[in-house]
Amino acid sequence: MIKLEFYRKNIESNKNKNFILSNIEYNSKKDGPLNKYCYIIKDNISMKDTVTTAGSLFLKDYVSPYDATVVKLLNDAGAIPLAKSNMDEFGMGGTGLYSGFGYVTNAYDENCISGGSSSGSAIATALYCCDFALGTDTGDSIRKPASFNAVIGYKPSYGLISRFGVIPYSPSLDHVGLFSRKFKILFDVMNVIAKKDEKDYSSQDANIDFTFKNIDLSKIKFVVLNEMYEGISDEIKELFEKTISLLPSKLSKVDFGKELIEIIPSIYKIISYSEAVSCYQSFSGMTFGEKEKGNSFEEIARKTRSEYLGTEIKRRFTIGTYCTSFENYEQMFLKSKKIRTLINNRIEKILNENHFLISLSSSTTAPKINDVKSGKYNDIYADNILQIANFSGYPSITIPMGKINGMPIGINVTSRLNTDDYLLSFAKLFSKLIKENNNV
Ligand code: GLN
């Protein structure tokens, strides 16, 4: 297979860029619907007999004893797994700077961040190392790095792709999704992997036919949130306005509600950090991963966690433990879940009146690594909007929109639950218009 050699060479020649953690030796003899595709696996997704680190030194030698359902479905359909990709540790991060195995930098400028946490999968797709890559998205982890590296990043509806065999971060927000450069590949792959899985309690039987639907764009209603414009640069605003004006569809602009937009990061943090603490109880040095010596369970757990978990993980576990402690549980965790429902009700109402929500995929192009490290870069409202699709489980996709000073930036489209085939079809048509008119 010529492509396979081409991709393997590309991976090899970009070795120093750190976006691949391990190569997979796998020769498929299967003659399935995906046998012309090669793919890359984010390293929090298990494949039997391969090392699965989730970007953490804690799991540096952990070998998965089984396939994640998504990997099994792909391999059975003839797809060829090439490598495992680097990521922010356990998916906790949005920069590509939080892996236990070093930084992953931007495909267009090595002084800029790649975005994360699915950093390696985004870069592998951008640098032509695969046909598609698997990622996970809890807050924006597929859609943000896609924006920074000019690839398509798709987070399907909640439960469409099984998470069995995927190391969790925050189960009520976690989604498995895809990166690619071509819509055809996304359709083909989704037809194989969007299957109900009895092994995943949140998996759903949505029965979506992933074929392209030739939507009449003039009959489409889309909406933009007024809050998105706050704090973005004139250049980005201009590019965004020009891009949405390419659509012959009906546009409305609405207020989401400033209080609700503003509170999204706090709600995201309380819910995701709390769920993460619960998920990682088993990381005690007794069962999974590395082990330190000690005389008691507490001592072993403390030493192992201190030694092998990164600073960001410790920070998030500390906050998550605080939010779920007996005194704070009701005021913080339960209250956050109620506010999440308010946010979900608001987006449901907006998308009952419109087909698609269109937004920026990031408030800026990829910032400089040094600016991120010195705290000069902060998320603003435009970034918060991406998380609405994790709260609600709605499908959401980033497509390349254009470049500002040579650096890419994407545009994001979100739609109602389980309308993924329409979302992908609309995004494909929109993308064609963008390619004809913008410099992507
Ligand atoms: N950037 C977000 C965070 O830091 C999202 C991570 C994700 O989606 N996995 O948690």
Tab-separated table of C-alpha atoms and ligand atoms in Angstrom:
chain	number	residue	atom	x	y	z
A	1	MET	CA	0.000	0.000	0.000
A	2	ILE	CA	1.730	3.125	-1.270
A	3	LYS	CA	-0.009	5.497	1.105
A	4	LEU	CA	1.106	3.496	4.102
A	5	GLU	CA	4.747	3.914	3.104
A	6	PHE	CA	4.179	7.624	2.491
A	7	TYR	CA	2.637	8.098	5.942
A	8	ARG	CA	5.288	6.026	7.710
A	9	LYS	CA	7.998	8.115	6.046
A	10	ASN	CA	6.282	11.326	7.110
A	11	ILE	CA	6.034	10.106	10.684
A	12	GLU	CA	9.717	9.125	10.645
A	13	SER	CA	10.921	12.405	9.139
A	14	ASN	CA	8.961	14.434	11.704
A	15	LYS	CA	10.182	12.329	14.631
A	16	ASN	CA	11.782	15.245	16.451
A	17	LYS	CA	8.435	17.021	16.639
A	18	ASN	CA	7.287	14.752	19.459
A	19	PHE	CA	3.704	14.291	18.347
A	20	ILE	CA	4.010	10.493	18.044
A	21	LEU	CA	4.611	8.433	21.192
A	22	SER	CA	4.905	4.950	19.705
A	23	ASN	CA	4.604	3.258	16.350
A	24	ILE	CA	2.228	0.364	15.869
A	25	GLU	CA	3.343	-2.643	13.883
A	26	TYR	CA	0.135	-3.964	12.417
A	27	ASN	CA	-0.428	-5.494	9.049
A	28	SER	CA	-4.085	-5.693	8.210
A	29	LYS	CA	-5.208	-8.449	5.949
A	30	LYS	CA	-8.833	-7.501	6.356
A	31	ASP	CA	-10.819	-6.587	3.326
A	32	GLY	CA	-13.342	-4.182	4.839
A	33	PRO	CA	-14.907	-0.842	3.893
A	34	LEU	CA	-12.014	1.105	5.476
A	35	ASN	CA	-9.111	-0.859	4.018
A	36	LYS	CA	-7.792	2.141	2.127
A	37	TYR	CA	-7.386	4.225	5.286
A	38	CYS	CA	-4.498	4.568	7.727
A	39	TYR	CA	-5.104	6.141	11.103
A	40	ILE	CA	-3.478	7.392	14.283
A	41	ILE	CA	-4.769	6.808	17.823
A	42	LYS	CA	-4.694	9.354	20.637
A	43	ASP	CA	-2.800	7.635	23.419
A	44	ASN	CA	-5.716	7.529	25.871
A	45	ILE	CA	-7.428	4.984	23.604
A	46	SER	CA	-6.491	1.334	24.105
A	47	MET	CA	-5.230	-1.050	21.493
A	48	LYS	CA	-4.444	-4.614	22.541
A	49	ASP	CA	-0.752	-5.286	23.217
A	50	THR	CA	0.289	-1.667	22.660
A	51	VAL	CA	1.506	0.778	25.290
A	52	THR	CA	-1.248	3.227	26.275
A	53	THR	CA	0.125	6.090	28.350
A	54	ALA	CA	-2.614	8.748	28.125
A	55	GLY	CA	0.329	11.176	28.085
A	56	SER	CA	1.207	10.283	31.673
A	57	LEU	CA	4.412	8.966	33.212
A	58	PHE	CA	2.113	7.076	35.568
A	59	LEU	CA	1.241	4.748	32.671
A	60	LYS	CA	4.551	4.891	30.814
A	61	ASP	CA	4.818	1.086	30.603
A	62	TYR	CA	1.145	0.160	30.717
A	63	VAL	CA	0.216	-2.315	27.972
A	64	SER	CA	-3.481	-2.523	27.113
A	65	PRO	CA	-4.847	-6.057	27.480
A	66	TYR	CA	-7.723	-5.403	25.060
A	67	ASP	CA	-8.910	-3.176	22.218
A	68	ALA	CA	-11.136	-0.169	22.790
A	69	THR	CA	-14.393	-0.826	20.923
A	70	VAL	CA	-13.668	2.003	18.485
A	71	VAL	CA	-10.259	0.523	17.617
A	72	LYS	CA	-11.737	-2.955	17.204
A	73	LEU	CA	-14.437	-1.669	14.847
A	74	LEU	CA	-11.860	0.207	12.769
A	75	ASN	CA	-9.396	-2.673	12.560
A	76	ASP	CA	-12.145	-5.166	11.734
A	77	ALA	CA	-13.195	-2.879	8.884
A	78	GLY	CA	-9.663	-3.002	7.465
A	79	ALA	CA	-8.325	0.370	8.651
A	80	ILE	CA	-4.620	0.345	9.497
A	81	PRO	CA	-3.444	1.826	12.809
A	82	LEU	CA	-0.043	3.455	12.398
A	83	ALA	CA	0.872	5.030	15.723
A	84	LYS	CA	-0.209	6.373	19.115
A	85	SER	CA	-0.162	10.168	19.456
A	86	ASN	CA	1.023	12.456	22.230
A	87	MET	CA	-1.504	14.387	24.314
A	88	ASP	CA	-1.953	16.542	27.391
A	89	GLU	CA	-1.842	14.187	30.370
A	90	PHE	CA	-5.165	12.322	30.728
A	91	GLY	CA	-6.739	14.895	28.397
A	92	MET	CA	-6.414	17.610	31.041
A	93	GLY	CA	-5.154	20.631	29.179
A	94	GLY	CA	-5.683	22.637	26.064
A	95	THR	CA	-2.177	23.529	24.962
A	96	GLY	CA	-0.045	20.506	24.099
A	97	LEU	CA	2.344	21.610	26.865
A	98	TYR	CA	1.059	19.255	29.578
A	99	SER	CA	2.180	15.824	28.405
A	100	GLY	CA	4.541	13.802	30.577
A	101	PHE	CA	6.468	13.177	27.337
A	102	GLY	CA	7.265	16.728	26.252
A	103	TYR	CA	5.704	19.562	24.272
A	104	VAL	CA	3.788	19.162	21.027
A	105	THR	CA	4.109	22.340	18.984
A	106	ASN	CA	2.099	23.902	16.171
A	107	ALA	CA	2.317	22.505	12.632
A	108	TYR	CA	2.773	26.038	11.215
A	109	ASP	CA	5.127	27.618	13.751
A	110	GLU	CA	7.092	25.733	16.373
A	111	ASN	CA	7.097	28.738	18.686
A	112	CYS	CA	3.316	28.482	18.983
A	113	ILE	CA	1.179	25.967	20.831
A	114	SER	CA	-0.514	23.104	19.033
A	115	GLY	CA	-3.598	23.300	21.208
A	116	GLY	CA	-4.757	20.247	23.072
A	117	SER	CA	-5.415	17.926	24.557
A	118	SER	CA	-5.540	15.898	21.316
A	119	SER	CA	-2.355	17.673	20.193
A	120	GLY	CA	-0.546	14.782	18.534
A	121	SER	CA	-3.593	13.635	16.556
A	122	ALA	CA	-4.148	17.167	15.219
A	123	ILE	CA	-0.517	17.576	14.187
A	124	ALA	CA	-0.336	14.104	12.628
A	125	THR	CA	-3.348	15.007	10.472
A	126	ALA	CA	-1.958	18.440	9.566
A	127	LEU	CA	1.442	16.971	8.596
A	128	TYR	CA	-0.024	14.275	6.316
A	129	CYS	CA	0.846	11.328	8.547
A	130	CYS	CA	-2.564	9.617	8.307
A	131	ASP	CA	-5.982	9.727	6.621
A	132	PHE	CA	-7.667	10.369	9.938
A	133	ALA	CA	-6.846	10.406	13.626
A	134	LEU	CA	-8.826	9.555	16.742
A	135	GLY	CA	-9.094	12.189	19.447
A	136	THR	CA	-11.171	12.888	22.527
A	137	ASP	CA	-13.006	16.088	23.415
A	138	THR	CA	-14.191	16.959	26.931
A	139	GLY	CA	-14.183	20.751	26.616
A	140	ASP	CA	-12.764	21.551	23.170
A	141	SER	CA	-9.838	19.152	22.835
A	142	ILE	CA	-10.514	18.198	19.231
A	143	ARG	CA	-12.015	21.431	17.951
A	144	LYS	CA	-9.385	23.829	19.358
A	145	PRO	CA	-6.250	22.093	18.024
A	146	ALA	CA	-8.088	21.629	14.709
A	147	SER	CA	-8.553	25.401	14.613
A	148	PHE	CA	-4.869	26.070	15.339
A	149	ASN	CA	-3.595	23.613	12.695
A	150	ALA	CA	-6.016	23.951	9.758
A	151	VAL	CA	-7.649	20.523	9.864
A	152	ILE	CA	-11.218	19.325	10.331
A	153	GLY	CA	-11.983	18.379	13.945
A	154	TYR	CA	-15.285	16.674	14.657
A	155	LYS	CA	-16.881	15.901	18.011
A	156	PRO	CA	-19.971	13.724	17.388
A	157	SER	CA	-23.124	13.619	19.513
A	158	TYR	CA	-22.657	12.233	23.016
A	159	GLY	CA	-22.613	8.439	23.040
A	160	LEU	CA	-22.330	7.938	19.275
A	161	ILE	CA	-18.825	6.479	19.513
A	162	SER	CA	-18.228	3.982	22.300
A	163	ARG	CA	-15.817	4.982	25.058
A	164	PHE	CA	-15.147	1.413	26.161
A	165	GLY	CA	-11.370	1.144	26.439
A	166	VAL	CA	-10.872	4.919	26.456
A	167	ILE	CA	-9.158	6.291	29.564
A	168	PRO	CA	-11.659	8.808	30.913
A	169	TYR	CA	-11.255	12.390	32.056
A	170	SER	CA	-14.838	13.388	32.858
A	171	PRO	CA	-17.428	10.816	31.746
A	172	SER	CA	-20.421	13.136	31.498
A	173	LEU	CA	-18.461	15.392	29.106
A	174	ASP	CA	-16.072	12.994	27.322
A	175	HIS	CA	-16.539	12.272	23.618
A	176	VAL	CA	-14.430	10.311	21.135
A	177	GLY	CA	-14.098	12.099	17.796
A	178	LEU	CA	-12.071	12.500	14.645
A	179	PHE	CA	-9.567	14.630	12.785
A	180	SER	CA	-9.229	14.529	9.035
A	181	ARG	CA	-8.573	16.688	5.991
A	182	LYS	CA	-11.482	15.215	4.019
A	183	PHE	CA	-15.212	14.939	4.695
A	184	LYS	CA	-15.545	11.741	2.673
A	185	ILE	CA	-13.278	10.015	5.174
A	186	LEU	CA	-15.372	11.238	8.116
A	187	PHE	CA	-18.558	9.880	6.538
A	188	ASP	CA	-16.948	6.517	5.743
A	189	VAL	CA	-15.444	6.141	9.198
A	190	MET	CA	-18.576	7.214	11.068
A	191	ASN	CA	-20.620	4.653	9.192
A	192	VAL	CA	-18.385	2.014	10.770
A	193	ILE	CA	-17.819	3.330	14.304
A	194	ALA	CA	-21.131	4.996	15.248
A	195	LYS	CA	-22.522	1.804	16.759
A	196	LYS	CA	-24.236	1.013	20.017
A	197	ASP	CA	-21.911	-0.806	22.366
A	198	GLU	CA	-23.265	-2.851	25.266
A	199	LYS	CA	-19.927	-2.388	27.042
A	200	ASP	CA	-20.427	1.394	27.350
A	201	TYR	CA	-23.347	2.466	29.561
A	202	SER	CA	-23.646	5.837	27.767
A	203	SER	CA	-23.535	4.436	24.237
A	204	GLN	CA	-26.641	5.135	22.195
A	205	ASP	CA	-28.337	3.578	19.228
A	206	ALA	CA	-28.875	6.665	17.106
A	207	ASN	CA	-29.013	4.805	13.818
A	208	ILE	CA	-27.709	7.710	11.742
A	209	ASP	CA	-27.094	7.191	8.050
A	210	PHE	CA	-23.743	8.843	7.464
A	211	THR	CA	-24.158	9.691	3.812
A	212	PHE	CA	-23.792	13.162	2.396
A	213	LYS	CA	-27.118	15.075	2.185
A	214	ASN	CA	-27.223	17.788	-0.448
A	215	ILE	CA	-28.789	20.489	1.727
A	216	ASP	CA	-30.318	23.564	0.088
A	217	LEU	CA	-28.307	26.232	1.892
A	218	SER	CA	-30.848	28.955	1.132
A	219	LYS	CA	-33.349	27.110	3.323
A	220	ILE	CA	-31.018	26.914	6.303
A	221	LYS	CA	-31.273	29.118	9.391
A	222	PHE	CA	-28.122	29.726	11.366
A	223	VAL	CA	-27.414	31.717	14.469
A	224	VAL	CA	-24.434	33.586	15.911
A	225	LEU	CA	-24.185	34.549	19.584
A	226	ASN	CA	-23.638	38.262	20.226
A	227	GLU	CA	-21.344	37.503	23.165
A	228	MET	CA	-18.838	35.816	20.821
A	229	TYR	CA	-17.595	39.182	19.534
A	230	GLU	CA	-16.447	40.444	22.902
A	231	GLY	CA	-12.676	40.841	23.052
A	232	ILE	CA	-11.804	39.434	19.612
A	233	SER	CA	-9.472	41.324	17.286
A	234	ASP	CA	-10.785	43.371	14.343
A	235	GLU	CA	-8.952	41.118	11.889
A	236	ILE	CA	-10.609	37.974	13.207
A	237	LYS	CA	-13.991	39.656	13.388
A	238	GLU	CA	-13.643	40.753	9.776
A	239	LEU	CA	-12.645	37.269	8.593
A	240	PHE	CA	-15.531	35.686	10.513
A	241	GLU	CA	-18.109	38.163	9.153
A	242	LYS	CA	-16.830	37.727	5.631
A	243	THR	CA	-16.978	33.938	5.999
A	244	ILE	CA	-20.547	33.734	7.291
A	245	SER	CA	-21.649	36.143	4.565
A	246	LEU	CA	-20.651	33.439	2.025
A	247	LEU	CA	-23.711	31.465	3.111
A	248	PRO	CA	-26.946	32.230	1.272
A	249	SER	CA	-28.736	31.136	4.459
A	250	LYS	CA	-30.789	33.145	6.935
A	251	LEU	CA	-28.680	34.559	9.777
A	252	SER	CA	-29.938	35.679	13.174
A	253	LYS	CA	-27.845	37.044	15.995
A	254	VAL	CA	-29.030	36.397	19.553
A	255	ASP	CA	-27.863	36.940	23.117
A	256	PHE	CA	-27.098	33.683	24.864
A	257	GLY	CA	-27.094	35.530	28.178
A	258	LYS	CA	-23.931	37.080	29.524
A	259	GLU	CA	-24.171	35.458	32.955
A	260	LEU	CA	-24.494	32.038	31.375
A	261	ILE	CA	-21.577	32.515	28.960
A	262	GLU	CA	-19.409	33.951	31.686
A	263	ILE	CA	-19.967	31.079	34.092
A	264	ILE	CA	-19.186	28.290	31.598
A	265	PRO	CA	-15.482	27.862	32.555
A	266	SER	CA	-16.286	27.614	36.276
A	267	ILE	CA	-19.019	25.052	35.689
A	268	TYR	CA	-16.754	23.124	33.335
A	269	LYS	CA	-13.959	23.055	35.897
A	270	ILE	CA	-16.115	22.032	38.860
A	271	ILE	CA	-17.845	19.219	36.974
A	272	SER	CA	-14.832	17.891	35.070
A	273	TYR	CA	-12.310	18.082	37.939
A	274	SER	CA	-14.819	16.431	40.296
A	275	GLU	CA	-15.570	13.604	37.905
A	276	ALA	CA	-11.842	13.170	37.235
A	277	VAL	CA	-11.086	12.685	40.932
A	278	SER	CA	-13.685	9.965	41.066
A	279	CYS	CA	-12.325	8.260	37.920
A	280	TYR	CA	-8.756	8.195	39.147
A	281	GLN	CA	-9.375	6.686	42.602
A	282	SER	CA	-7.878	3.487	41.238
A	283	PHE	CA	-4.585	5.206	40.422
A	284	SER	CA	-3.155	4.312	43.790
A	285	GLY	CA	0.010	2.476	42.860
A	286	MET	CA	-1.737	-0.815	43.657
A	287	THR	CA	-3.440	-1.705	40.414
A	288	PHE	CA	-2.598	0.269	37.269
A	289	GLY	CA	0.692	1.731	36.266
A	290	GLU	CA	3.769	2.610	38.251
A	291	LYS	CA	4.399	1.570	41.861
A	292	GLU	CA	6.457	3.121	44.641
A	293	LYS	CA	7.446	1.275	47.816
A	294	GLY	CA	5.753	2.004	51.141
A	295	ASN	CA	4.442	0.483	54.368
A	296	SER	CA	0.789	1.323	53.975
A	297	PHE	CA	-1.759	1.897	51.260
A	298	GLU	CA	-1.664	5.657	51.959
A	299	GLU	CA	2.099	5.819	51.746
A	300	ILE	CA	2.256	3.879	48.474
A	301	ALA	CA	-0.549	5.952	46.932
A	302	ARG	CA	0.966	9.254	48.071
A	303	LYS	CA	4.474	8.427	46.882
A	304	THR	CA	3.334	7.023	43.545
A	305	ARG	CA	1.019	9.912	42.768
A	306	SER	CA	3.599	12.493	43.871
A	307	GLU	CA	6.258	10.929	41.704
A	308	TYR	CA	4.367	10.156	38.498
A	309	LEU	CA	1.516	12.651	38.101
A	310	GLY	CA	2.108	16.054	36.498
A	311	THR	CA	1.511	19.362	38.274
A	312	GLU	CA	-1.624	20.163	36.297
A	313	ILE	CA	-3.203	16.834	37.260
A	314	LYS	CA	-2.403	17.393	40.924
A	315	ARG	CA	-3.914	20.864	40.725
A	316	ARG	CA	-7.117	19.556	39.150
A	317	PHE	CA	-7.405	16.645	41.614
A	318	THR	CA	-6.987	19.037	44.530
A	319	ILE	CA	-9.780	21.300	43.285
A	320	GLY	CA	-11.986	18.320	42.385
A	321	THR	CA	-11.544	16.834	45.862
A	322	TYR	CA	-12.451	20.178	47.427
A	323	CYS	CA	-15.601	20.521	45.262
A	324	THR	CA	-16.843	17.054	46.176
A	325	SER	CA	-16.004	17.111	49.883
A	326	PHE	CA	-18.890	16.626	52.316
A	327	GLU	CA	-19.127	20.370	53.105
A	328	ASN	CA	-18.974	21.592	49.500
A	329	TYR	CA	-20.688	18.889	47.470
A	330	GLU	CA	-24.111	20.481	47.421
A	331	GLN	CA	-22.995	24.101	47.036
A	332	MET	CA	-20.422	23.403	44.352
A	333	PHE	CA	-20.904	20.124	42.508
A	334	LEU	CA	-24.699	19.808	42.616
A	335	LYS	CA	-25.206	23.512	41.973
A	336	SER	CA	-22.904	23.341	38.952
A	337	LYS	CA	-24.937	20.507	37.518
A	338	LYS	CA	-28.068	22.642	37.868
A	339	ILE	CA	-26.416	25.554	36.096
A	340	ARG	CA	-25.286	23.164	33.384
A	341	THR	CA	-28.976	22.314	32.866
A	342	LEU	CA	-29.786	26.029	32.482
A	343	ILE	CA	-27.069	26.347	29.833
A	344	ASN	CA	-28.395	23.258	28.052
A	345	ASN	CA	-31.963	24.594	28.119
A	346	ARG	CA	-30.769	27.834	26.564
A	347	ILE	CA	-28.927	26.170	23.671
A	348	GLU	CA	-31.824	23.784	23.117
A	349	LYS	CA	-34.191	26.726	22.740
A	350	ILE	CA	-31.839	28.517	20.332
A	351	LEU	CA	-31.318	25.427	18.198
A	352	ASN	CA	-35.023	24.661	18.135
A	353	GLU	CA	-35.382	27.890	16.200
A	354	ASN	CA	-32.254	27.515	14.041
A	355	HIS	CA	-30.498	24.625	12.315
A	356	PHE	CA	-26.923	25.540	13.190
A	357	LEU	CA	-24.951	27.614	15.673
A	358	ILE	CA	-21.865	29.129	14.037
A	359	SER	CA	-18.982	30.439	16.079
A	360	LEU	CA	-15.229	30.913	16.073
A	361	SER	CA	-13.293	27.714	16.854
A	362	SER	CA	-10.846	29.745	18.918
A	363	SER	CA	-10.721	33.399	19.887
A	364	THR	CA	-7.243	33.835	18.352
A	365	THR	CA	-4.791	31.952	16.174
A	366	ALA	CA	-2.379	29.709	18.133
A	367	PRO	CA	-0.644	31.829	20.767
A	368	LYS	CA	3.109	31.763	21.393
A	369	ILE	CA	4.284	29.117	23.860
A	370	ASN	CA	5.982	31.758	25.988
A	371	ASP	CA	2.827	33.858	26.196
A	372	VAL	CA	0.847	30.842	27.371
A	373	LYS	CA	3.483	29.918	29.938
A	374	SER	CA	3.704	33.424	31.337
A	375	GLY	CA	-0.077	33.638	31.675
A	376	LYS	CA	-0.505	36.319	28.990
A	377	TYR	CA	-3.052	34.251	27.091
A	378	ASN	CA	-6.510	33.653	28.491
A	379	ASP	CA	-9.682	32.133	27.127
A	380	ILE	CA	-12.485	34.614	26.421
A	381	TYR	CA	-16.193	34.194	25.608
A	382	ALA	CA	-15.557	32.932	22.076
A	383	ASP	CA	-13.571	30.023	23.597
A	384	ASN	CA	-16.236	29.278	26.219
A	385	ILE	CA	-18.869	28.716	23.534
A	386	LEU	CA	-17.179	25.469	22.428
A	387	GLN	CA	-17.915	23.879	25.803
A	388	ILE	CA	-21.675	24.249	25.363
A	389	ALA	CA	-21.506	21.270	22.995
A	390	ASN	CA	-19.907	19.148	25.737
A	391	PHE	CA	-22.504	20.163	28.327
A	392	SER	CA	-25.365	19.365	25.954
A	393	GLY	CA	-23.739	16.501	24.024
A	394	TYR	CA	-24.563	18.239	20.739
A	395	PRO	CA	-22.397	17.461	17.700
A	396	SER	CA	-19.862	20.142	16.851
A	397	ILE	CA	-17.253	20.531	14.143
A	398	THR	CA	-14.319	22.824	13.367
A	399	ILE	CA	-13.397	23.523	9.756
A	400	PRO	CA	-10.513	25.657	8.509
A	401	MET	CA	-11.653	29.263	7.918
A	402	GLY	CA	-8.507	31.099	6.837
A	403	LYS	CA	-5.197	32.505	7.987
A	404	ILE	CA	-4.174	35.600	9.902
A	405	ASN	CA	-0.480	36.484	9.506
A	406	GLY	CA	0.161	33.007	8.150
A	407	MET	CA	-1.441	31.223	11.105
A	408	PRO	CA	-4.667	29.227	10.683
A	409	ILE	CA	-7.957	29.707	12.469
A	410	GLY	CA	-11.120	27.632	12.208
A	411	ILE	CA	-14.841	28.204	12.265
A	412	ASN	CA	-17.162	26.012	14.335
A	413	VAL	CA	-20.625	24.662	13.613
A	414	THR	CA	-22.866	22.986	16.205
A	415	SER	CA	-26.269	21.389	15.704
A	416	ARG	CA	-29.003	19.506	17.576
A	417	LEU	CA	-28.390	16.100	19.137
A	418	ASN	CA	-28.046	13.249	16.633
A	419	THR	CA	-28.221	15.454	13.554
A	420	ASP	CA	-24.602	14.571	12.816
A	421	ASP	CA	-25.212	13.583	9.189
A	422	TYR	CA	-26.706	17.026	8.507
A	423	LEU	CA	-23.937	18.744	10.441
A	424	LEU	CA	-21.244	16.996	8.383
A	425	SER	CA	-23.120	17.678	5.142
A	426	PHE	CA	-23.557	21.356	5.959
A	427	ALA	CA	-19.907	21.636	7.039
A	428	LYS	CA	-18.788	20.058	3.759
A	429	LEU	CA	-20.812	22.553	1.700
A	430	PHE	CA	-19.710	25.462	3.859
A	431	SER	CA	-16.106	24.326	3.598
A	432	LYS	CA	-16.327	24.289	-0.189
A	433	LEU	CA	-17.531	27.911	-0.173
A	434	ILE	CA	-14.726	28.851	2.188
A	435	LYS	CA	-12.067	27.173	0.024
A	436	GLU	CA	-13.340	29.011	-3.038
A	437	ASN	CA	-13.233	32.400	-1.321
A	438	ASN	CA	-10.760	32.439	1.576
A	439	ASN	CA	-7.091	31.676	1.778
A	440	VAL	CA	-7.213	28.450	3.802
B	1	GLN	N1	-8.959	22.686	27.384
B	1	GLN	C1	-9.867	21.960	28.216
B	1	GLN	C2	-9.174	21.572	29.508
B	1	GLN	O1	-8.159	22.084	29.775
B	1	GLN	C3	-10.424	20.807	27.467
B	1	GLN	C4	-9.748	19.502	27.602
B	1	GLN	C5	-10.438	18.405	26.822
B	1	GLN	O2	-11.372	18.640	26.044
B	1	GLN	N2	-10.009	17.169	27.071
B	1	GLN	O3	-9.634	20.799	30.275
